[in-house]
Coordinates of C-alpha atoms in Angstrom, one line a residue:
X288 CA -24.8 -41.1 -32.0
X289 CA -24.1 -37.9 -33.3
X290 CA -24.5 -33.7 -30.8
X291 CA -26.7 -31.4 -32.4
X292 CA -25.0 -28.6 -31.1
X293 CA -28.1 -25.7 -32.8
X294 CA -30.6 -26.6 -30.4
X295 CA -27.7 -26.3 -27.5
X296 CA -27.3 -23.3 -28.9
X297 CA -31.1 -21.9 -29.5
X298 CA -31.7 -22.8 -25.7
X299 CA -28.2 -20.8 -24.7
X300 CA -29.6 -17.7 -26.4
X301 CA -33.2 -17.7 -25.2
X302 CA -31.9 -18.5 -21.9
X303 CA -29.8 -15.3 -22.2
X304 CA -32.4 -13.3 -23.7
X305 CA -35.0 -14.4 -21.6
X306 CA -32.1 -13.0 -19.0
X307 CA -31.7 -9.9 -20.6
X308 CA -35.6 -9.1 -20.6
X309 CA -35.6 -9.0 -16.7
X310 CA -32.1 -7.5 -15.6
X311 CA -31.4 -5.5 -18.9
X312 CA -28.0 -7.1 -18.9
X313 CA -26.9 -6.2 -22.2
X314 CA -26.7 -2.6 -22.1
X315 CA -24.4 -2.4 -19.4
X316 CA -22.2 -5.5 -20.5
X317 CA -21.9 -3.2 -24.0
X318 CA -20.9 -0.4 -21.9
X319 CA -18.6 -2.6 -19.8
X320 CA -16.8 -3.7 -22.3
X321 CA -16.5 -1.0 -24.8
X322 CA -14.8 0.8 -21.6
X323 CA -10.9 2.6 -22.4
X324 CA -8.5 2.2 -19.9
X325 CA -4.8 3.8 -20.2
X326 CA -1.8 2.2 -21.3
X327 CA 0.9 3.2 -19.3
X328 CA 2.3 1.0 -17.2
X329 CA 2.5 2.8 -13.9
X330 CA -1.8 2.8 -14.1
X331 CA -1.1 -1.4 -13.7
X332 CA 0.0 -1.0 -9.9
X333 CA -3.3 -0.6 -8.6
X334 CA -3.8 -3.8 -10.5
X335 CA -1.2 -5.5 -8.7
X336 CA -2.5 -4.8 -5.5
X337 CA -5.9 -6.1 -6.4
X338 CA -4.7 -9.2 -7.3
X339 CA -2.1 -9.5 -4.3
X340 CA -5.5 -9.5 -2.4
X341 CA -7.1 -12.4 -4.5
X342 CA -3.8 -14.3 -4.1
X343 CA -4.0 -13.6 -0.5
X344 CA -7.8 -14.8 0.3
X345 CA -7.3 -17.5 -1.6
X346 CA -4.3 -18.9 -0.2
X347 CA -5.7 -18.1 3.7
X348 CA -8.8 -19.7 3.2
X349 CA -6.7 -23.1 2.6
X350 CA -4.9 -22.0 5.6
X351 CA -7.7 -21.1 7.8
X352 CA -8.7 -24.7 7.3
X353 CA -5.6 -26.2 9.7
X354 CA -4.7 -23.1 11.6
X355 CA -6.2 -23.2 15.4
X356 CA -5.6 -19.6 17.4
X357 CA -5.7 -19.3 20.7
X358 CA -2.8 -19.6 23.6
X359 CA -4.1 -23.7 25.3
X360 CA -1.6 -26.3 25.4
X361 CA -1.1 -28.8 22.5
X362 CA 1.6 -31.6 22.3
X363 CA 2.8 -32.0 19.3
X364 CA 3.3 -35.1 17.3
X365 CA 4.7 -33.9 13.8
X366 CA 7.2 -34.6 11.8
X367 CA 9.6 -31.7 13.4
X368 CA 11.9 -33.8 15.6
X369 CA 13.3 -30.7 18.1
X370 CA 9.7 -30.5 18.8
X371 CA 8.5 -33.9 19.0
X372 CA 6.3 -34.6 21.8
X373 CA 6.8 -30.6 23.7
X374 CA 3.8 -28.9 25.0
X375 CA 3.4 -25.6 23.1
X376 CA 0.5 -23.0 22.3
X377 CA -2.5 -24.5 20.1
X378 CA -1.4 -21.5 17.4
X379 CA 2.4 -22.1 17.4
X380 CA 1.6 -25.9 16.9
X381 CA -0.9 -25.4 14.1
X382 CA 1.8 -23.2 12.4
X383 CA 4.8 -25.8 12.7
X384 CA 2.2 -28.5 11.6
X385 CA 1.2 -26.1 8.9
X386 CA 5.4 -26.2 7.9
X387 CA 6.1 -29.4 8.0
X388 CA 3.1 -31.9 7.8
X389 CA 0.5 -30.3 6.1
X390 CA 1.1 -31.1 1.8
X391 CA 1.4 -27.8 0.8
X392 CA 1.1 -26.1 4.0
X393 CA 4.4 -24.7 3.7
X394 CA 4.2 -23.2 0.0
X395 CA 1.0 -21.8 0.7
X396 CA 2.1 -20.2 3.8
X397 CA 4.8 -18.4 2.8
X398 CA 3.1 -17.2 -0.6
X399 CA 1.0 -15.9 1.1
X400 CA 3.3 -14.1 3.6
X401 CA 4.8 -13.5 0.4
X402 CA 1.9 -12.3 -1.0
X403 CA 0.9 -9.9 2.1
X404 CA 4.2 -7.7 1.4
X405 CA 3.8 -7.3 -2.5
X406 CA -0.1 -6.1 -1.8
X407 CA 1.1 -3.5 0.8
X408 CA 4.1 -2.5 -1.1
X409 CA 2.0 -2.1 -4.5
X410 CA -0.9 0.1 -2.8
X411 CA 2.5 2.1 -1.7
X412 CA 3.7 2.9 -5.1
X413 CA 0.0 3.3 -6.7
X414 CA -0.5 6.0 -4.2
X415 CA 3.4 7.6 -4.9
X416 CA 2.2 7.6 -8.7
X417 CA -0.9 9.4 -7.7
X418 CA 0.8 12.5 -5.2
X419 CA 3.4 12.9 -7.8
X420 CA 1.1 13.3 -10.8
X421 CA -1.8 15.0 -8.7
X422 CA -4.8 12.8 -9.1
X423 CA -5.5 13.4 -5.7
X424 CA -7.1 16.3 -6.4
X425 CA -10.6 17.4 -7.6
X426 CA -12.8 15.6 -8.3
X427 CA -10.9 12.4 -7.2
X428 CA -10.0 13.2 -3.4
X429 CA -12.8 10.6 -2.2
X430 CA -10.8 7.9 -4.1
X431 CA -7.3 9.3 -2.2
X432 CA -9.2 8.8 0.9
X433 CA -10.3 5.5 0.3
X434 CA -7.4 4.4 -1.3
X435 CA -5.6 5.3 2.1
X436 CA -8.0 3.6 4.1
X437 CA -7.2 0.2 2.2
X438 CA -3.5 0.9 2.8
X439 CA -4.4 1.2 6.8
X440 CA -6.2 -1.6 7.0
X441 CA -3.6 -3.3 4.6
X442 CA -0.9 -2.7 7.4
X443 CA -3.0 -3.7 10.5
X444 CA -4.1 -7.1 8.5
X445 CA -0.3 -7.7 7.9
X446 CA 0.7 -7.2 11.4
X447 CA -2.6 -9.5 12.9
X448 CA -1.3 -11.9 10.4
X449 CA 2.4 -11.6 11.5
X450 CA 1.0 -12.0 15.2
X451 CA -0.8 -15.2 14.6
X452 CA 2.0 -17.9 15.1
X453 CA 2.5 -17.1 18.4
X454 CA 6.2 -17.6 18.1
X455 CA 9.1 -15.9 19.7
X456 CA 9.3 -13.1 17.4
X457 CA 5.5 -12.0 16.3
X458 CA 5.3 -12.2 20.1
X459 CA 8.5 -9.7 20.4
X460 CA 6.4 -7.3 18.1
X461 CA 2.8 -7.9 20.0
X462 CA 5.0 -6.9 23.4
X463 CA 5.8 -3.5 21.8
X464 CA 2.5 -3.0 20.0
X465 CA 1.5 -3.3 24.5
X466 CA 4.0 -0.9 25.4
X467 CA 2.8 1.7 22.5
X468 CA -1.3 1.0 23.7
X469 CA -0.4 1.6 27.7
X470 CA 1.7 4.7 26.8
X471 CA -1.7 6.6 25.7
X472 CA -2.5 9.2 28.2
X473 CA -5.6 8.3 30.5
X474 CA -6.8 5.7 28.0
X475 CA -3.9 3.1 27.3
X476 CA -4.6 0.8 30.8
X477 CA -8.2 0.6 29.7
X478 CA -7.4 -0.1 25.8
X479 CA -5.1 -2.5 26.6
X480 CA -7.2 -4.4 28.8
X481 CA -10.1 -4.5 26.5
X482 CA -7.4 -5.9 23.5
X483 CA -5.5 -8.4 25.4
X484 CA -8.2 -9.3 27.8
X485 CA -5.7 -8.5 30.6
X486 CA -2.3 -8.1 31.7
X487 CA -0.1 -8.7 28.7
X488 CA -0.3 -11.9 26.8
X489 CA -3.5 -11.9 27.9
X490 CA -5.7 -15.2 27.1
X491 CA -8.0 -13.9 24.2
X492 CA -5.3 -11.6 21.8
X493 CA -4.6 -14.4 19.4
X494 CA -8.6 -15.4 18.9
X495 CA -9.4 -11.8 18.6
X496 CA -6.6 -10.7 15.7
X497 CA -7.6 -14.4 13.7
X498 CA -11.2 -13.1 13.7
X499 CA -10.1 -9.4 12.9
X500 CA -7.2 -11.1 10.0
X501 CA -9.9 -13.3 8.3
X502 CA -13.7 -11.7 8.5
X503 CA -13.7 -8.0 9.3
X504 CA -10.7 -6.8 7.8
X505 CA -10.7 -8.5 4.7
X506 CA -14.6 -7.8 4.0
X507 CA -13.7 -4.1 4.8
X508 CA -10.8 -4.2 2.4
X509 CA -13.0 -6.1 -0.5
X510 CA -15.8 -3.6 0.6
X511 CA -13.6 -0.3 -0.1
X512 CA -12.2 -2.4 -3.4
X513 CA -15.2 -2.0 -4.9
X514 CA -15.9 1.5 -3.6
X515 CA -12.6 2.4 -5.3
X516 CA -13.4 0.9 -8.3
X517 CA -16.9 2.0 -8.8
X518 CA -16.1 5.7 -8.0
X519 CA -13.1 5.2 -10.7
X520 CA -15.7 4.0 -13.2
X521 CA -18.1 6.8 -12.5
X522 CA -15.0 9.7 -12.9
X523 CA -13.5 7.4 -15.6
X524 CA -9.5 6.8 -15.6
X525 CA -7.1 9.7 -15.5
X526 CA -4.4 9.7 -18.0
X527 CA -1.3 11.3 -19.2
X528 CA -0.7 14.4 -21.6
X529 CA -0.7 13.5 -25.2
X530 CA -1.7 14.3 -28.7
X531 CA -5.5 14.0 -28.2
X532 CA -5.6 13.0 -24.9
X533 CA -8.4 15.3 -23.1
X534 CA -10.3 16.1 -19.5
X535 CA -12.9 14.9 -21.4
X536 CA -11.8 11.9 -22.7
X537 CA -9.6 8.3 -21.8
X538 CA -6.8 7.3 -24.4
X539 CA -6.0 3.4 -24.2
X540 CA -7.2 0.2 -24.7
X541 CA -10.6 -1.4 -25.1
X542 CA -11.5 -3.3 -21.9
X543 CA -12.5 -6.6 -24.2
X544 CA -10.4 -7.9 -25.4
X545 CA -7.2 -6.2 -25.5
X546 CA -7.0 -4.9 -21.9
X547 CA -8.9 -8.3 -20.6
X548 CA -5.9 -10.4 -22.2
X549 CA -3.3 -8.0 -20.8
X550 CA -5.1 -7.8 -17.0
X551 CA -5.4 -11.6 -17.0
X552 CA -1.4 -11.7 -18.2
X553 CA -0.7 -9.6 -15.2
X554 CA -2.9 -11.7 -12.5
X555 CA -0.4 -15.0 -14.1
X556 CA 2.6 -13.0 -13.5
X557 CA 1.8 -11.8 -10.0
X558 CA 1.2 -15.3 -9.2
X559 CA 3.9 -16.8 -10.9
X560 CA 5.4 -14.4 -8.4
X561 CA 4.1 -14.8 -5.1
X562 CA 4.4 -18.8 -5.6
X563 CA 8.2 -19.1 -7.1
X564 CA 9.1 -16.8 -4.1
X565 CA 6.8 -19.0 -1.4
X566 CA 9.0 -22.2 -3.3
X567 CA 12.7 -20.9 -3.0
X568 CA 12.6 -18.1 -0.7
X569 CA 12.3 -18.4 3.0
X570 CA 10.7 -16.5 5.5
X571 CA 9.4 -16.3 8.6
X572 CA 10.4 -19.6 9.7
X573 CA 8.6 -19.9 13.0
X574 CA 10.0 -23.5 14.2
X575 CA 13.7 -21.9 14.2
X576 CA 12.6 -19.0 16.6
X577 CA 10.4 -21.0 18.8
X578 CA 7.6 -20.2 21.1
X579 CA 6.6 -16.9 22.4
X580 CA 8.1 -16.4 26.2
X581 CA 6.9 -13.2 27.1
X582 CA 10.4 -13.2 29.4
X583 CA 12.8 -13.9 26.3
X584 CA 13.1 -11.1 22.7
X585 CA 14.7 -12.4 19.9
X586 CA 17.9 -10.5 19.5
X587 CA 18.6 -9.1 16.5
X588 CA 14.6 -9.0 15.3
X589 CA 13.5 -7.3 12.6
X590 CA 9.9 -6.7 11.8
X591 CA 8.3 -6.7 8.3
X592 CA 9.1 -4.0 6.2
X593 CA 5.5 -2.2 6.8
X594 CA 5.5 -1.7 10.2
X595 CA 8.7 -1.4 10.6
X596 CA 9.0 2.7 10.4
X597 CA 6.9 2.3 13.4
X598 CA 9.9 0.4 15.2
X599 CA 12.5 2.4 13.6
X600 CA 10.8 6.0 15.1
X601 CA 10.9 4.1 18.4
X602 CA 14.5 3.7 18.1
X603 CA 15.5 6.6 16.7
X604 CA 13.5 8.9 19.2
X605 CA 15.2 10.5 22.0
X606 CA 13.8 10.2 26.0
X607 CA 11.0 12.6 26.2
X608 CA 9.0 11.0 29.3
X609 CA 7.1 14.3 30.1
X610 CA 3.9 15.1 33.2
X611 CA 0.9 16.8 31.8
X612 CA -1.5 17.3 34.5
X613 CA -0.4 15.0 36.6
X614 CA 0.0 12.0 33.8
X615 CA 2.9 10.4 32.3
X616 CA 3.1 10.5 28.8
X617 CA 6.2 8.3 28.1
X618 CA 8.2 8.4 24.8
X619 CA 7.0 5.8 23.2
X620 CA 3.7 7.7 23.0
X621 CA 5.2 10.3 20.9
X622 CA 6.8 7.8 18.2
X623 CA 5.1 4.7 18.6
X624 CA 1.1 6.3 18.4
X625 CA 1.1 10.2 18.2
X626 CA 3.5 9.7 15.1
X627 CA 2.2 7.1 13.3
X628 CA -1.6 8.9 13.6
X629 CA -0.1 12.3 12.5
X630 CA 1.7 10.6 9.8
X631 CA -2.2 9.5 8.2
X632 CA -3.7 12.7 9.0
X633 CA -1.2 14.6 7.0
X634 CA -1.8 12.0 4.3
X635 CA -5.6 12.7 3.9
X636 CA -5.4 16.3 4.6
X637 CA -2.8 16.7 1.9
X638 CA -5.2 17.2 -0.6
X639 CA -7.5 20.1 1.0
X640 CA -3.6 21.3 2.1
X641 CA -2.3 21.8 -1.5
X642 CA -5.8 23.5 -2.5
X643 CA -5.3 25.8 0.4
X644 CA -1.7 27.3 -0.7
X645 CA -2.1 27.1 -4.7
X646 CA -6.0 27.9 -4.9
X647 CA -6.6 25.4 -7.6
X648 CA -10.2 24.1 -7.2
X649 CA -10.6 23.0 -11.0
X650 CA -11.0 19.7 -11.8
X651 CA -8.3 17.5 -13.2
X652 CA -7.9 14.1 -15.5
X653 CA -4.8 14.7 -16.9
X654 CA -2.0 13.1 -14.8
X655 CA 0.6 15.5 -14.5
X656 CA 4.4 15.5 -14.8
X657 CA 6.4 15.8 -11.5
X658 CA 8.4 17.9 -13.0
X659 CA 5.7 20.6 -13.5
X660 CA 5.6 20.8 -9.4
X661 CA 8.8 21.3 -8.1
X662 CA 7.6 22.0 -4.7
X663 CA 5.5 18.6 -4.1
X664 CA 8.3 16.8 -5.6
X665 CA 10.5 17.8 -3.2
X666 CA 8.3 17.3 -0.4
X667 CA 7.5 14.0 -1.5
X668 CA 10.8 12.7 -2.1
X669 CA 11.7 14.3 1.4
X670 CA 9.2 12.6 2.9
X671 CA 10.0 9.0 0.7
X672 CA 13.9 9.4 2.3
X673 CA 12.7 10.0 5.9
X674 CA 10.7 7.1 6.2
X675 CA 13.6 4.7 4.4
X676 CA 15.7 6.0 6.7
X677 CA 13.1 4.9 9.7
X678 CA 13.0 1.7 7.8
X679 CA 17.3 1.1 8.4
X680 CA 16.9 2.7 11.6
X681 CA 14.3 -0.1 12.6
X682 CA 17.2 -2.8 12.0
X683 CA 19.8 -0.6 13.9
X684 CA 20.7 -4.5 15.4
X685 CA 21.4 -6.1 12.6
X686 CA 23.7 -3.1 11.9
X687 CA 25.4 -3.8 14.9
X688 CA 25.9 -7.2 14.6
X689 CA 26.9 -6.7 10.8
X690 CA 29.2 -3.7 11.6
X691 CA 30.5 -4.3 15.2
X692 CA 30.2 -0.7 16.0
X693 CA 28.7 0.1 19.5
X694 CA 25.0 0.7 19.2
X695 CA 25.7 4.3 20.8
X696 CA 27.4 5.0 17.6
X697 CA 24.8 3.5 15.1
X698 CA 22.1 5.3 16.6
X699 CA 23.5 8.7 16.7
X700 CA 24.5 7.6 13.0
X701 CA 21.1 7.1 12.0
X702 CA 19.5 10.2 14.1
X703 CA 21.8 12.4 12.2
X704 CA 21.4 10.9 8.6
X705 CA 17.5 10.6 9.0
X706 CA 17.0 14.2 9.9
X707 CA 19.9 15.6 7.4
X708 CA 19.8 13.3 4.2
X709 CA 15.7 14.2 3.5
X710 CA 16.8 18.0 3.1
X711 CA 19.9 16.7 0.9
X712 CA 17.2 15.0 -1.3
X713 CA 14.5 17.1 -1.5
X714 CA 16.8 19.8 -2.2
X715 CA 18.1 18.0 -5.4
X716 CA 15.0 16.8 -6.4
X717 CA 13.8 20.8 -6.6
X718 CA 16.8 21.4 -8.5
X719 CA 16.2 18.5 -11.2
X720 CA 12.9 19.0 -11.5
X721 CA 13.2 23.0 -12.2
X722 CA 15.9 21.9 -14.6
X723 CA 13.8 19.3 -16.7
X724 CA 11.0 21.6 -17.0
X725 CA 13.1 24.5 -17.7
X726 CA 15.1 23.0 -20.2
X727 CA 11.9 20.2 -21.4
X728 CA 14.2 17.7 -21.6
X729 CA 13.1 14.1 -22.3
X730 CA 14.8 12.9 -18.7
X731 CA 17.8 13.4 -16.1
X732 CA 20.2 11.4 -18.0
X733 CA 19.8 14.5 -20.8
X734 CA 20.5 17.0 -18.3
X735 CA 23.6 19.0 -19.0
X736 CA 25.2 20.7 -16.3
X737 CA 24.3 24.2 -17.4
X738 CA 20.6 23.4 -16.8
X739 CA 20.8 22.2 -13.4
X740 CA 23.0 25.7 -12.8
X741 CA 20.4 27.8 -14.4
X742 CA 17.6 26.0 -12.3
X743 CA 19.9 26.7 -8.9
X744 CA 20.3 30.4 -9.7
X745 CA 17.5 31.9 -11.4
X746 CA 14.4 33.3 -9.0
X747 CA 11.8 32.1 -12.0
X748 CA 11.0 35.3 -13.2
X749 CA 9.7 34.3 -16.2
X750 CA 7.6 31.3 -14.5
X751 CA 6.6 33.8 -11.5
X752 CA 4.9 32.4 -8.7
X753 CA 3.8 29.3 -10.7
X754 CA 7.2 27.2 -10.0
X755 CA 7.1 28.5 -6.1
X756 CA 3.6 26.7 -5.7
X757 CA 3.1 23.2 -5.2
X758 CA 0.2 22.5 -8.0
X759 CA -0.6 25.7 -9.6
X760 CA -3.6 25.8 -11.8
X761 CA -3.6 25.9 -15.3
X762 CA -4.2 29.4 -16.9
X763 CA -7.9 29.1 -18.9
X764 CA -5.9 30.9 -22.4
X765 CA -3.7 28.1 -21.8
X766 CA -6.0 25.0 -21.3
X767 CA -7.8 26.2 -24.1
X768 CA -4.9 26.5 -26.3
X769 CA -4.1 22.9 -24.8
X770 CA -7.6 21.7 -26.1
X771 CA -7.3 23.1 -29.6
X772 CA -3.7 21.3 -30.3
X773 CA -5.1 17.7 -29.1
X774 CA -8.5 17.8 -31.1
X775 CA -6.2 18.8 -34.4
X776 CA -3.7 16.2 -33.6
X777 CA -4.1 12.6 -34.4
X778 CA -4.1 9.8 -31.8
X779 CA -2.8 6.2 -32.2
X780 CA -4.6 4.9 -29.9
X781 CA -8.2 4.4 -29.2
X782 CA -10.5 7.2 -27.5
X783 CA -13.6 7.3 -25.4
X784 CA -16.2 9.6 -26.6
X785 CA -16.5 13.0 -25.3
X786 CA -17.8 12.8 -21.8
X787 CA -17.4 8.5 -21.1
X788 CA -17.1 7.8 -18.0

């Protein structure tokens, strides 16, 4: 018997149209579709992150389906002999059962441990391209702030994740996470009663992160995803300088089908990614370090890489236990919480700071060069080194056990190098970045050592006041000047109309 495939067909489309009559689908999908996105590849991090995110709900739903929080006595039976038969914590048995008799357990735990750093890392580097080429400010500041909202809640999912096991070194990490919530003035007793439901462990932590790690978190997360994305849509995509590239315009690629194919290339990639390194690259083995003993730290531990500036501020910081009106207010208060928080508030204030010392309000699409801003490079780049340099400081043991040098030593080491090498590169970074835009040349590597001379000596006097401000606006004789060039000039690529969005 032979398919007539026309009347499939005929139903298809006056099913679809029949669609289209009630929800006006068409129009928008038209719109959708015909929308430009850039090219560059630097615009594909946020991309990255995005799909980290599917990778990781995906992979901790099939978790979630053998994972059992919560700090009551199992015996386990498994396939781990050490363990055989030993009463542990229902989460630390769920985990090792997870590793070693689950099919697939293993693989899809560590992908998605896997997974967890590359999402954090890649909203890291999506925001570093954004404060170095200025789209942070008008009229995209909202996005900024929502952006580093995601990244927040991105770090406090990772460390509720990290926590879950219940083994000897999440628990080493949820122990100083308790001595950072007691050291709050007035407040830390009673937050840390209402978090661990007591005196540290508590009975109720573990339930309370799982719930936070797998409903409230990740909806906010997926919640400001799609904030971020429909404010980008509405402001349509910023995009670098270029012969006919615009503020009123987006020079790229065609959403379908070019930039489809090349997105959906991407999401195979990133997981070809996360699930090669989940295969063949180990990490956080939980049955090696055991079960949390809130009497035994593991010695050396390190903490994952996004919370560990935290740790490394903690070591780094020197005894400042100080009485104000009569309360204590220990030292880990200073680095553990009051640094962290003014670390964030500096982050979304930054924008409404730059605005106040240049006085540019206008509003900006085209990305721009760091080069062009000396003064925010350096600070960045500053800012980049101080926080590596927290980073090594927070695995000052492994240093010692690497080295052999006395952990006196290696401290003041790292105390010394973390407050020194930030001016050392923020002060080169100002001179390279006066030299490329001085001398317009295509990179460093065609720097001559006249130019970085020149930029060292000279007080600007032919750039004025425009190369001592951080993001100086744009002179109106010159934007229009600007304007003229790109509508003469002939682009390669494919435009938006005047005013898509």
């Amino acid at each position: 018997m032979s398919l007539k495939p026309q009347p499939v067909r005929k139903k298809e489309s006056r099913l679809l149209r029949r669609l289209d009559e009630r929800l006006e689908i068409a129009p928008m999908a038209r719109k959708a579709l015909a929308k430009i996105f850039p090219d560059h590849w630097s615009f594909m991090l946020g991309e990255i992150a995005m799909y980290s995110f599917i990778i990781l709900v995906a992979t901790g739903v099939y978790l979630a389906l053998f994972f059992e929080p919560g700090s009551s006595l199992r015996i386990y039976h498994g396939e781990y002999p050490p363990m055989h038969g030993l009463p542990k914590s229902a989460a630390f048995v769920s985990t090792v059962e997870l590793s070693w008799d689950v099919r697939g357990g293993l693989l899809l735990r560590q992908a998605h441990h896997w997974a967890a750093h590359i999402f954090v890392g890649a909203i890291v580097l999506h925001m570093c391209r954004i404060f170095f080429t200025g789209m942070f400010r008008k009229p995209r500041g909202i996005n900024w702030a929502v952006g580093l909202t995601m990244l927040i809640l991105a770090i406090f999912n990772g460390f509720a994740g990290y926590s879950l096991p219940d083994d000897l070194l999440s628990g080493t990490g949820l122990h100083i996470f308790n001595s950072i919530s007691l050291s709050v003035p007035v407040l830390g007793a009673w937050l840390t009663f209402l978090v661990f439901g007591g005196e540290f462990p508590g009975d109720y932590i573990l339930e309370r992160l799982y719930a936070l790690h797998i409903f409230l978190v990740p909806a906010l997360i997926a919640g400001l995803l799609a904030v971020h994305m429909a404010i980008l849509i509405k402001q349509k995509h910023s995009h670098f300088s270029g012969p006919g590239h615009r503020d009123s315009n987006v020079v790229g690629s065609r959403v379908w089908p070019s930039y489809a194919l090349r997105s959906f290339a991407l999401l195979c990639a990133v997981a070809a990614v996360v699930f090669v390194a989940g295969g063949i690259a180990q990490i956080n083995p939980v049955w090696v370090w055991g079960d949390f003993d809130a009497a035994t730290i593991t010695s050396p531990s390190v903490a994952d890489w996004y919370i560990l500036w935290v740790e490394g501020g903690l070591r780094l910081f020197p005894p400042a236990d100080l009485f104000v009106f009569g309360h204590l207010i220990p030292t880990q208060f200073w680095a553990g919480a009051l640094f962290p928080l003014l670390t964030f508030v500096a982050l979304y204030f930054w924008p409404v700071i730059e605005r106040r010392f240049t006085g540019d309000r206008a509003a900006h699409h085209i990305a721009g060069r760091p080069r062009d801003f000396p003064v925010r490079t350096a600070i960045g780049v500053m800012a980049l080194t101080f926080y590596a340099m927290l980073l090594v400081a927070g695995s000052q043991e492994l240093i010692v056990q690497w080295t052999g040098a006395p952990i006196g030593t290696v401290r003041a080491t790292l105390r010394a190098v973390t407050l020194g090498l930030p001016l050392v590169t923020g002060t080169l970074a100002y001179l390279l970045t006066r030299s490329l835009r001085r001398s317009d040349a295509e990179g460093l590597l065609s720097l001559s050592r006249e130019d970085v001379a020149h930029a060292g000596k000279e007080p600007s006097e032919e750039d004025g006041e425009r190369e001592e401000r951080i993001a100086p606006a744009r002179a109106p004789a010159v934007a229009a000047a600007d304007r003229e060039l790109s509508r003469s000039a002939t682009a390669p690529a494919q435009q938006s109309p005047e005013g898509d969005s």
